[in-house]
Amino acid sequence: MTGALQDLLVRRIALTGPISIASFMGEALGHPQHGYYITRDPLGVKGDFTTAPEISQMFGEMMGVWLADCWINQGCPERVHLVELGPGRGTLMADALRATVRVPGFHAAIRLHLVETSPTLRQRQAEALAAFTPTWHDSLTAVPDGPMLLVANEFFDALPIRQFIRTPAGWAERKVGLNPAGQLAFTFDPTPGGALLTPLHREVEIPPGAIAETCPAGIAVAAEIGRRLSAQTGAALIIDYGYDGPAIGDTLQALRAHEYVPVLDDPGSADLTAHVDFTALGQAARQAGARVHPGIGASVEQGGLLRALGIDARAAALSARATPVQQTDIQAALTRLTSTQSMGRLFRAMAITHPAAPTPAGFAAPTGDCA
């Protein structure tokens, strides 16, 4: 049994030919009637996946520590746009704001902006963050100019990617077409392509049959972040699962009910993601005039960042007031978030700031203080 979106895509491809993977992802995730993020709350045990903020309050609290520390180190601006890209249920931001309530002047300075396209998730965010009167936007470009603190956790991995396969004649774009039975299937455009690939992809030796990925939408968002932060104060923290590129391989995956399923199976019913190329994001932000931490296109492990921000001490403080069962849960969450065998290594982090701004907390610089 197929869904309505699959039928629509089959008819479209039959009429106009194969579509890019970016176009397929855009429809599967964001179609106005049948898109995955438009029609449901995907998070939690009853959803399809669980993000770090849903695992433990400690994650969002560490994000609050990071954001407030950046605000202090950059001179405590009187007004600052606090922006989250893809806020989920609002859990991360609610925990971050609760953790920073005693930072003098911070809450009075912030103006909360949420970049979210899902009506379902906007409602959940409104419930979680009502006390902070958030403003919603469909894209970062709609957020007003001004000093900005931004966090994006598991946002870039859901942005549409394009894939290219190495052939004896050069790069050809991998697309979604139809097989002889009229079902969705991967194919490729025989026309030479690859112009969208990063220069690093073209500089390394890649064998025939290998797949390379690029995310034009993610690069555009990183460039917009860089443009804003190069012109005014602020900082951005990006956390996602990914790599320091260029990497070769197919990382596109679909998740339904916490299980991996075929990518082309019933589009609109499963989450689609791909690993994030932090090098490409860093290059885009740097070319727009910003500074990238920890270095040229690199990223740090999530576990190391959270430990540098004090998650171990926070876990100990929570455990001191907890029951034995709660203590076990706290330790399990800490391990899941920080262990090199789990999210601690799989997820990576990058910071972006104005070129003259201090190095942010967790990226090897001391913090300051504000009276």
Short mmCIF file of C-alpha atoms in Angstrom, two decimals:
data_model
loop_
_atom_site.label_atom_id
_atom_site.label_comp_id
_atom_site.label_asym_id
_atom_site.label_seq_id
_atom_site.Cartn_x
_atom_site.Cartn_y
_atom_site.Cartn_z
CA MET A 1 0.00 0.00 0.00
CA THR A 2 1.45 3.35 -0.99
CA GLY A 3 0.85 6.79 0.38
CA ALA A 4 -0.55 9.84 -1.37
CA LEU A 5 2.85 11.49 -1.72
CA GLN A 6 4.37 8.42 -3.34
CA ASP A 7 1.58 8.41 -5.92
CA LEU A 8 2.17 12.10 -6.61
CA LEU A 9 5.91 11.58 -7.07
CA VAL A 10 5.43 8.59 -9.36
CA ARG A 11 3.09 10.61 -11.59
CA ARG A 12 5.46 13.58 -11.60
CA ILE A 13 8.49 11.48 -12.55
CA ALA A 14 6.52 9.63 -15.23
CA LEU A 15 5.63 12.97 -16.80
CA THR A 16 8.84 14.99 -16.40
CA GLY A 17 11.62 12.49 -15.74
CA PRO A 18 13.90 11.71 -12.76
CA ILE A 19 14.25 14.26 -9.97
CA SER A 20 17.26 15.15 -7.85
CA ILE A 21 17.60 13.61 -4.41
CA ALA A 22 17.34 17.15 -3.03
CA SER A 23 13.96 17.54 -4.70
CA PHE A 24 12.85 14.14 -3.40
CA MET A 25 13.90 15.03 0.16
CA GLY A 26 12.23 18.43 -0.07
CA GLU A 27 8.93 16.82 -1.02
CA ALA A 28 9.19 13.92 1.44
CA LEU A 29 9.94 16.20 4.38
CA GLY A 30 8.19 19.44 3.49
CA HIS A 31 5.30 18.83 1.08
CA PRO A 32 2.52 21.18 2.27
CA GLN A 33 -0.05 18.39 2.65
CA HIS A 34 1.90 15.15 2.92
CA GLY A 35 5.40 16.13 4.11
CA TYR A 36 6.87 14.29 7.06
CA TYR A 37 7.52 17.37 9.21
CA ILE A 38 4.24 19.00 8.25
CA THR A 39 1.99 16.18 9.40
CA ARG A 40 3.38 14.94 12.72
CA ASP A 41 5.48 15.32 15.85
CA PRO A 42 8.34 12.93 15.01
CA LEU A 43 10.14 13.03 18.38
CA GLY A 44 10.25 10.72 21.35
CA VAL A 45 9.36 7.11 22.11
CA LYS A 46 6.08 7.34 20.19
CA GLY A 47 7.76 9.09 17.26
CA ASP A 48 10.54 8.04 14.93
CA PHE A 49 13.70 9.33 16.63
CA THR A 50 15.00 10.91 19.84
CA THR A 51 17.30 13.94 19.89
CA ALA A 52 19.79 14.91 22.59
CA PRO A 53 17.49 17.45 24.32
CA GLU A 54 14.86 14.71 24.73
CA ILE A 55 17.42 12.36 26.29
CA SER A 56 18.27 14.66 29.20
CA GLN A 57 17.73 18.21 30.42
CA MET A 58 21.50 18.41 30.83
CA PHE A 59 22.02 18.85 27.11
CA GLY A 60 19.85 21.96 26.86
CA GLU A 61 21.33 23.30 30.08
CA MET A 62 24.82 23.07 28.60
CA MET A 63 23.57 24.93 25.53
CA GLY A 64 22.31 27.66 27.88
CA VAL A 65 25.72 27.83 29.55
CA TRP A 66 27.35 28.24 26.15
CA LEU A 67 24.95 30.93 24.91
CA ALA A 68 25.11 32.99 28.10
CA ASP A 69 28.90 32.75 28.20
CA CYS A 70 29.12 34.03 24.62
CA TRP A 71 26.82 36.94 25.52
CA ILE A 72 29.01 37.83 28.50
CA ASN A 73 32.30 37.51 26.60
CA GLN A 74 30.99 39.74 23.83
CA GLY A 75 30.16 42.58 26.17
CA CYS A 76 26.59 41.78 27.28
CA PRO A 77 24.79 43.55 24.40
CA GLU A 78 21.60 45.24 25.56
CA ARG A 79 19.55 43.51 22.85
CA VAL A 80 20.34 40.20 21.17
CA HIS A 81 18.37 37.89 18.91
CA LEU A 82 18.36 34.39 20.41
CA VAL A 83 17.74 32.08 17.45
CA GLU A 84 17.20 28.35 17.24
CA LEU A 85 17.08 26.54 13.91
CA GLY A 86 14.77 23.53 13.97
CA PRO A 87 13.71 23.77 17.65
CA GLY A 88 11.82 20.45 17.78
CA ARG A 89 9.42 20.57 20.72
CA GLY A 90 11.20 23.57 22.23
CA THR A 91 12.85 21.32 24.82
CA LEU A 92 16.41 22.46 24.23
CA MET A 93 15.53 26.15 24.43
CA ALA A 94 13.29 25.70 27.49
CA ASP A 95 16.12 23.93 29.33
CA ALA A 96 18.67 26.52 28.17
CA LEU A 97 16.55 29.42 29.39
CA ARG A 98 15.79 27.76 32.71
CA ALA A 99 19.53 27.20 33.25
CA THR A 100 20.35 30.87 32.57
CA VAL A 101 17.61 32.54 34.60
CA ARG A 102 20.15 33.77 37.17
CA VAL A 103 22.57 35.28 34.64
CA PRO A 104 22.19 39.03 35.32
CA GLY A 105 20.63 40.86 32.39
CA PHE A 106 20.62 37.91 29.98
CA HIS A 107 16.89 37.23 29.82
CA ALA A 108 16.10 40.94 29.63
CA ALA A 109 18.40 41.22 26.59
CA ILE A 110 17.17 38.31 24.51
CA ARG A 111 14.48 38.33 21.85
CA LEU A 112 13.58 34.74 21.02
CA HIS A 113 13.29 33.69 17.35
CA LEU A 114 12.47 30.15 16.21
CA VAL A 115 13.05 29.01 12.64
CA GLU A 116 10.48 26.27 12.11
CA THR A 117 8.26 25.26 9.18
CA SER A 118 6.19 22.53 10.87
CA PRO A 119 2.79 23.74 12.18
CA THR A 120 2.67 20.76 14.53
CA LEU A 121 6.04 21.51 16.09
CA ARG A 122 5.33 25.25 16.27
CA GLN A 123 2.40 24.42 18.53
CA ARG A 124 4.61 22.32 20.80
CA GLN A 125 7.18 25.11 20.91
CA ALA A 126 4.49 27.66 21.77
CA GLU A 127 3.47 25.53 24.75
CA ALA A 128 7.04 25.05 25.99
CA LEU A 129 8.22 28.64 25.49
CA ALA A 130 5.10 30.76 26.05
CA ALA A 131 6.80 32.77 28.80
CA PHE A 132 9.39 34.06 26.32
CA THR A 133 6.95 35.17 23.56
CA PRO A 134 8.87 33.65 20.65
CA THR A 135 8.58 34.84 17.07
CA TRP A 136 8.51 32.18 14.35
CA HIS A 137 10.14 32.35 10.93
CA ASP A 138 10.28 30.04 7.93
CA SER A 139 13.97 30.79 7.35
CA LEU A 140 16.94 32.50 8.97
CA THR A 141 16.81 35.28 6.39
CA ALA A 142 13.53 36.46 7.95
CA VAL A 143 15.14 37.03 11.37
CA PRO A 144 15.88 40.76 11.84
CA ASP A 145 19.47 41.96 11.65
CA GLY A 146 21.25 42.65 14.93
CA PRO A 147 23.47 40.90 17.48
CA MET A 148 22.64 37.20 17.33
CA LEU A 149 23.15 34.06 19.40
CA LEU A 150 22.19 30.98 17.42
CA VAL A 151 21.99 27.27 18.14
CA ALA A 152 21.24 24.53 15.62
CA ASN A 153 21.04 20.99 16.96
CA GLU A 154 20.22 18.31 14.39
CA PHE A 155 19.05 20.90 11.89
CA PHE A 156 21.53 20.60 9.04
CA ASP A 157 21.21 16.80 8.74
CA ALA A 158 17.60 17.15 7.51
CA LEU A 159 18.37 19.67 4.76
CA PRO A 160 18.14 18.28 1.21
CA ILE A 161 21.33 16.92 -0.29
CA ARG A 162 22.44 16.14 -3.82
CA GLN A 163 24.44 13.03 -4.63
CA PHE A 164 26.93 12.42 -7.42
CA ILE A 165 28.38 9.12 -8.55
CA ARG A 166 31.84 8.78 -10.02
CA THR A 167 31.78 7.23 -13.50
CA PRO A 168 34.61 6.58 -15.98
CA ALA A 169 33.45 9.73 -17.78
CA GLY A 170 33.38 11.88 -14.62
CA TRP A 171 30.72 12.82 -12.09
CA ALA A 172 27.05 12.07 -12.83
CA GLU A 173 24.18 13.13 -10.58
CA ARG A 174 22.31 10.38 -8.76
CA LYS A 175 18.55 10.87 -9.02
CA VAL A 176 15.20 9.29 -8.19
CA GLY A 177 13.39 7.78 -11.15
CA LEU A 178 11.15 4.81 -11.87
CA ASN A 179 12.05 1.15 -12.42
CA PRO A 180 10.38 -0.95 -15.15
CA ALA A 181 7.56 -1.76 -12.72
CA GLY A 182 6.80 1.93 -12.25
CA GLN A 183 8.17 2.09 -8.70
CA LEU A 184 10.53 4.70 -7.26
CA ALA A 185 14.14 3.72 -7.82
CA PHE A 186 17.58 5.33 -7.84
CA THR A 187 19.09 6.17 -11.20
CA PHE A 188 21.62 8.68 -12.48
CA ASP A 189 21.78 11.38 -15.09
CA PRO A 190 24.34 10.38 -17.75
CA THR A 191 25.06 14.04 -18.42
CA PRO A 192 28.41 14.97 -16.80
CA GLY A 193 27.81 16.82 -13.53
CA GLY A 194 29.53 17.54 -10.28
CA ALA A 195 29.83 21.31 -10.55
CA LEU A 196 28.14 21.63 -7.15
CA LEU A 197 30.74 19.47 -5.41
CA THR A 198 33.26 21.23 -3.20
CA PRO A 199 36.80 21.83 -4.51
CA LEU A 200 38.03 19.25 -1.98
CA HIS A 201 36.00 16.56 -3.74
CA ARG A 202 37.75 17.40 -6.98
CA GLU A 203 41.18 17.38 -5.37
CA VAL A 204 41.11 13.81 -4.03
CA GLU A 205 41.37 10.60 -6.00
CA ILE A 206 37.98 8.91 -6.04
CA PRO A 207 37.35 5.47 -7.58
CA PRO A 208 34.56 4.80 -10.11
CA GLY A 209 31.26 3.93 -8.46
CA ALA A 210 31.90 6.06 -5.37
CA ILE A 211 29.22 8.50 -4.21
CA ALA A 212 29.84 12.06 -3.06
CA GLU A 213 27.29 14.32 -1.37
CA THR A 214 26.78 18.04 -1.12
CA CYS A 215 24.15 20.11 0.66
CA PRO A 216 23.54 23.42 -1.14
CA ALA A 217 20.82 24.40 1.33
CA GLY A 218 23.12 23.84 4.31
CA ILE A 219 25.95 25.75 2.68
CA ALA A 220 23.56 28.66 2.04
CA VAL A 221 22.45 28.72 5.69
CA ALA A 222 26.06 28.59 6.92
CA ALA A 223 26.92 31.46 4.58
CA GLU A 224 23.99 33.50 5.95
CA ILE A 225 25.15 32.84 9.52
CA GLY A 226 28.66 33.90 8.54
CA ARG A 227 27.39 37.05 6.84
CA ARG A 228 25.44 38.13 9.89
CA LEU A 229 28.15 37.37 12.40
CA SER A 230 30.86 39.04 10.34
CA ALA A 231 28.83 42.26 10.42
CA GLN A 232 27.77 42.27 14.07
CA THR A 233 28.38 40.62 17.42
CA GLY A 234 27.15 37.18 18.31
CA ALA A 235 27.92 33.51 17.94
CA ALA A 236 26.46 30.34 16.48
CA LEU A 237 26.77 26.75 17.67
CA ILE A 238 26.07 23.90 15.25
CA ILE A 239 25.77 20.35 16.57
CA ASP A 240 24.97 17.41 14.32
CA TYR A 241 26.17 14.01 13.27
CA GLY A 242 28.66 14.30 10.49
CA TYR A 243 32.29 14.53 9.51
CA ASP A 244 35.13 16.83 8.54
CA GLY A 245 34.97 16.47 4.75
CA PRO A 246 35.29 15.60 2.11
CA ALA A 247 33.93 12.13 2.80
CA ILE A 248 32.93 9.64 0.15
CA GLY A 249 29.91 7.40 0.58
CA ASP A 250 26.13 7.31 0.67
CA THR A 251 24.94 8.64 4.06
CA LEU A 252 21.28 9.21 3.13
CA GLN A 253 19.04 7.28 5.50
CA ALA A 254 15.38 6.94 6.51
CA LEU A 255 14.09 6.30 10.01
CA ARG A 256 10.61 5.19 11.02
CA ALA A 257 9.59 4.10 14.54
CA HIS A 258 13.29 4.15 15.55
CA GLU A 259 14.17 1.64 12.82
CA TYR A 260 16.00 2.18 9.53
CA VAL A 261 13.85 1.64 6.45
CA PRO A 262 14.53 1.92 2.70
CA VAL A 263 14.92 5.58 1.69
CA LEU A 264 12.36 5.39 -1.13
CA ASP A 265 9.77 3.44 0.88
CA ASP A 266 6.53 5.44 1.25
CA PRO A 267 7.96 8.99 1.18
CA GLY A 268 6.49 11.31 3.79
CA SER A 269 6.16 8.55 6.38
CA ALA A 270 9.80 8.46 7.56
CA ASP A 271 12.48 10.95 8.56
CA LEU A 272 15.22 11.47 5.99
CA THR A 273 18.67 12.64 7.00
CA ALA A 274 22.26 12.69 5.76
CA HIS A 275 25.55 13.22 7.55
CA VAL A 276 26.75 16.82 7.74
CA ASP A 277 29.96 17.99 6.06
CA PHE A 278 31.33 20.41 8.66
CA THR A 279 34.21 21.39 6.40
CA ALA A 280 31.80 22.67 3.75
CA LEU A 281 29.79 24.60 6.36
CA GLY A 282 32.94 26.11 7.82
CA GLN A 283 34.22 27.20 4.41
CA ALA A 284 30.90 28.89 3.61
CA ALA A 285 30.84 30.80 6.90
CA ARG A 286 34.49 31.79 6.55
CA GLN A 287 34.03 33.00 2.98
CA ALA A 288 31.21 35.19 4.27
CA GLY A 289 33.66 36.88 6.64
CA ALA A 290 33.14 35.04 9.93
CA ARG A 291 35.54 33.09 12.11
CA VAL A 292 35.09 29.33 12.52
CA HIS A 293 36.06 27.38 15.62
CA PRO A 294 38.02 25.20 16.29
CA GLY A 295 39.76 25.84 12.98
CA ILE A 296 39.58 25.64 9.23
CA GLY A 297 36.45 23.65 8.56
CA ALA A 298 37.03 21.34 11.50
CA SER A 299 34.68 20.27 14.27
CA VAL A 300 34.98 18.89 17.78
CA GLU A 301 33.29 15.87 19.30
CA GLN A 302 30.03 16.51 21.13
CA GLY A 303 31.26 14.60 24.17
CA GLY A 304 34.34 16.78 24.55
CA LEU A 305 32.29 19.96 24.19
CA LEU A 306 29.71 18.91 26.79
CA ARG A 307 32.42 17.92 29.27
CA ALA A 308 34.20 21.24 28.74
CA LEU A 309 30.93 23.03 29.48
CA GLY A 310 30.51 21.17 32.77
CA ILE A 311 28.05 18.35 32.11
CA ASP A 312 29.82 16.00 34.53
CA ALA A 313 29.40 18.46 37.41
CA ARG A 314 25.77 19.01 36.44
CA ALA A 315 25.13 15.26 36.42
CA ALA A 316 26.70 14.97 39.87
CA ALA A 317 24.53 17.80 41.20
CA LEU A 318 21.37 16.20 39.83
CA SER A 319 22.35 12.80 41.18
CA ALA A 320 22.91 14.20 44.66
CA ARG A 321 19.19 15.03 44.86
CA ALA A 322 17.92 11.97 43.01
CA THR A 323 16.55 8.58 43.94
CA PRO A 324 18.62 5.49 43.08
CA VAL A 325 16.47 4.87 39.99
CA GLN A 326 16.87 8.49 38.88
CA GLN A 327 20.62 8.31 39.48
CA THR A 328 20.81 5.34 37.12
CA ASP A 329 18.87 7.27 34.47
CA ILE A 330 21.10 10.33 34.87
CA GLN A 331 24.25 8.26 34.43
CA ALA A 332 22.79 6.45 31.42
CA ALA A 333 21.91 9.78 29.78
CA LEU A 334 25.36 11.19 30.53
CA THR A 335 27.00 8.16 28.96
CA ARG A 336 24.78 8.31 25.89
CA LEU A 337 25.49 12.00 25.33
CA THR A 338 29.25 11.92 25.94
CA SER A 339 30.63 8.43 25.35
CA THR A 340 32.91 7.85 22.38
CA GLN A 341 30.90 4.67 21.80
CA SER A 342 27.69 6.65 21.38
CA MET A 343 26.61 10.21 20.57
CA GLY A 344 29.73 11.69 22.14
CA ARG A 345 31.80 10.89 19.06
CA LEU A 346 29.15 10.45 16.36
CA PHE A 347 27.89 14.00 16.91
CA ARG A 348 30.20 16.91 16.29
CA ALA A 349 30.15 20.64 16.97
CA MET A 350 31.31 23.84 15.28
CA ALA A 351 31.13 27.44 16.43
CA ILE A 352 30.99 30.56 14.26
CA THR A 353 31.65 34.11 15.48
CA HIS A 354 32.66 37.60 14.41
CA PRO A 355 36.36 37.52 13.47
CA ALA A 356 37.33 39.63 16.51
CA ALA A 357 35.12 37.81 19.03
CA PRO A 358 36.68 35.73 21.80
CA THR A 359 36.91 31.98 21.27
CA PRO A 360 33.67 30.48 22.67
CA ALA A 361 33.47 28.21 25.70
CA GLY A 362 34.31 24.62 24.88
CA PHE A 363 36.56 25.69 22.03
CA ALA A 364 39.64 26.36 24.20
CA ALA A 365 39.31 29.88 25.63
CA PRO A 366 38.56 31.18 29.15
CA THR A 367 35.28 32.95 29.87
CA GLY A 368 34.69 36.42 31.29
CA ASP A 369 32.16 38.05 33.57
CA CYS A 370 29.60 40.86 33.48
CA ALA A 371 28.59 43.04 36.38
#
